C-alpha positions as a Python dict, from the first residue, in 0.01 Angstrom:
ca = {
    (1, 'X'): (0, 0, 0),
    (2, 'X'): (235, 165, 229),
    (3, 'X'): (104, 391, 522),
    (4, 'X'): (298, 698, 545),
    (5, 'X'): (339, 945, 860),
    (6, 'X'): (383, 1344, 853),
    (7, 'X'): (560, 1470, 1167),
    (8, 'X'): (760, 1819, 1238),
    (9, 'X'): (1118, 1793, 1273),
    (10, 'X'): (1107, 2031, 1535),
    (11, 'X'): (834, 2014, 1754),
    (12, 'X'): (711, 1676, 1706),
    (13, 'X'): (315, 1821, 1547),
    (14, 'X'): (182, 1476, 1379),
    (15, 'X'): (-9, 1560, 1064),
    (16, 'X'): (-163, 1243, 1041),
    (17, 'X'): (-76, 927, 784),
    (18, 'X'): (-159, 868, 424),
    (19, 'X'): (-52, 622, 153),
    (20, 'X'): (35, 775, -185),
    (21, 'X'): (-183, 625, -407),
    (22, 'X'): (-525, 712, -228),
    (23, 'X'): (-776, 529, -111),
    (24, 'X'): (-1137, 367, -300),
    (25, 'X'): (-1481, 491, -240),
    (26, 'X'): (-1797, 402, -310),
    (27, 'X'): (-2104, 623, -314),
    (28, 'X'): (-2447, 519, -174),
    (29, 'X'): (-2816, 578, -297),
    (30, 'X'): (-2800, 902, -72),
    (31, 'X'): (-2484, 1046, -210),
    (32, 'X'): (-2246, 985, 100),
    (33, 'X'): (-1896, 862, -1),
    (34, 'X'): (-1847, 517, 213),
    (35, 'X'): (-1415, 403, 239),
    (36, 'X'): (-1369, 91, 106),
    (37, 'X'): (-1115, -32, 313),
    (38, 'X'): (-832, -228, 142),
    (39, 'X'): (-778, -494, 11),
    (40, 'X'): (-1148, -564, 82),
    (41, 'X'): (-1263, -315, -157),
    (42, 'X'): (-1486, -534, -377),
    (43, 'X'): (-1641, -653, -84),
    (44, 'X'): (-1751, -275, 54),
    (45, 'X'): (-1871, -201, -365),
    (46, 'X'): (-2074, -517, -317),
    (47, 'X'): (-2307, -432, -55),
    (48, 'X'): (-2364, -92, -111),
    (49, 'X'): (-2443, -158, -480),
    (50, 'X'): (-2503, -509, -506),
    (51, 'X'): (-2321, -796, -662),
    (52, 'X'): (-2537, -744, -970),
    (53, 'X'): (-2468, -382, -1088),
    (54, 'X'): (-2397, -298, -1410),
    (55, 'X'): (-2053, -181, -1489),
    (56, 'X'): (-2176, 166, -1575),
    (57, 'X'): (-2286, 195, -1216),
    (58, 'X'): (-2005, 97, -1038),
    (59, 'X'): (-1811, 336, -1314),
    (60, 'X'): (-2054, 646, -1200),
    (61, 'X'): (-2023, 532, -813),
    (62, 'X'): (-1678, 438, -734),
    (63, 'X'): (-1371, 692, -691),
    (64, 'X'): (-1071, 727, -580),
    (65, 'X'): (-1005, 1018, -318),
    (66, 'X'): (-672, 1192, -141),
    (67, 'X'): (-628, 1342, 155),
    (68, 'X'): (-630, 1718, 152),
    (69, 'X'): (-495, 1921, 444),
    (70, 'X'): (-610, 2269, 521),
    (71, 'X'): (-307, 2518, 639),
    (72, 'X'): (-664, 2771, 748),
    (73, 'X'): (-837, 2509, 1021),
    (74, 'X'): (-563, 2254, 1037),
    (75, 'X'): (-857, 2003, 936),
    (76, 'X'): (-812, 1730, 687),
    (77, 'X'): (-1053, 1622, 394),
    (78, 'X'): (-1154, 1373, 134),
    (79, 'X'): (-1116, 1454, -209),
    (80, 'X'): (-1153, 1307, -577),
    (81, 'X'): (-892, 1492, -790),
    (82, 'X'): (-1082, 1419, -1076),
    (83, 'X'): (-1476, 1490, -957),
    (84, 'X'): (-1448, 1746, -711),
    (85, 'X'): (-1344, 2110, -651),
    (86, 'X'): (-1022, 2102, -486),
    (87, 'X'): (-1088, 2309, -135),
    (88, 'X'): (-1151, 2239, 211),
    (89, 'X'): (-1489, 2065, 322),
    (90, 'X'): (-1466, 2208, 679),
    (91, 'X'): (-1394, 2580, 639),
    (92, 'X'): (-1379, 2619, 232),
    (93, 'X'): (-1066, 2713, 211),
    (94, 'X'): (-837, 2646, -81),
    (95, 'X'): (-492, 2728, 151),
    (96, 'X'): (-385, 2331, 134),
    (97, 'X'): (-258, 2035, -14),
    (98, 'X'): (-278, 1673, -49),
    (99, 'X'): (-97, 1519, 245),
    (100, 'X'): (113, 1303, 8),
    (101, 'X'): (320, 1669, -114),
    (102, 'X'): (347, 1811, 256),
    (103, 'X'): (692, 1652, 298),
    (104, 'X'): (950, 1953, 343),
    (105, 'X'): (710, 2234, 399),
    (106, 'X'): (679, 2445, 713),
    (107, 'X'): (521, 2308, 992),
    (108, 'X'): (168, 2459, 1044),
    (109, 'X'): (217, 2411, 1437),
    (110, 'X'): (568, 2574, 1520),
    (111, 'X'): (619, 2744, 1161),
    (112, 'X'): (1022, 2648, 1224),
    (113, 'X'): (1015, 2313, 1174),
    (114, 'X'): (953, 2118, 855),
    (115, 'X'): (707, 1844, 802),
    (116, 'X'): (945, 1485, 742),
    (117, 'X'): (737, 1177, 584),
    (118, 'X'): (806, 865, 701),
    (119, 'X'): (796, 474, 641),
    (120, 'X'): (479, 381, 940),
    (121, 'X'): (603, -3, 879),
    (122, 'X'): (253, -57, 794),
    (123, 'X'): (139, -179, 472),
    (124, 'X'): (-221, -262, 372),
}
C-alpha cells in the first residue's frame, strides 16, 4: 500500500497521511478496535483472538476502517464505512470526509489554499 500526504498549496497546513484502501482492525473482548499494522495483519488477528477462532469470529471481529477528518475540530477519526455511523468521534460532528477525497478542497487552515495529495515514497 502506498502512504499518501495532504498538504495546502498555500500555506504549507499538513493534514496528515493515509493510504487509499484503509487500514485492518481487529476488535478485542472489551470492544476496543486494535490496528493491525500491515503486512503483519494475521499476526495482530492472532493474538487478540487466537490462532484457533472460528471463521465466524474473525468475520464478526475484523474490519476495515478510513480515516475521517473533521472540518469542526480539525481532529481525525477511525471509521468502518460499513459498521459505523459516519461522524466525528471527537466532537460528533458530521462536517468531514475521508482523508482519501480531501484532495482539491479548501484548506481548513488558510481557507485560500487547496489541499494537494501526494506520493510519501512510502509503501507498506
Amino acid at each position: 500500500m502506498v502512504i499518501y500526504n495532504l498538504c495546502c498549496d498555500t500555506c504549507g497546513f499538513k493534514a496528515g497521511s493515509f493510504t487509499k484502501e484503509g487500514g485492518m482492525y481487529v476488535t478485542d473482548n472489551e470492544g476496543e478496535r486494535i490496528v493491525c499494522m500491515h503486512p503483519l495483519e494475521s499476526w495482530t488477528v492472532d493474538d487478540v483472538l487466537g490462532k484457533e477462532c472460528s471463521a465466524t469470529l474473525r468475520a464478526e471481529r475484523i474490519g476495515r476502517f478510513h480515516y475521517w477528518y473533521c472540518f469542526a475540530c480539525r481532529q481525525e477519526s477511525m471509521y468502518d464505512m460499513e459498521r459505523d455511523k459516519l461522524g466525528c468521534r471527537h466532537c460528533g460532528s458530521a462536517n468531514g470526509v475521508r482523508k482519501r477525497d480531501l484532495g482539491g478542497t479548501p484548506c481548513p487552515n488558510c481557507t485560500t489554499g487547496k489541499l494537494e495529495i501526494s506520493d510519501s515514497g512510502f509503501v507498506i
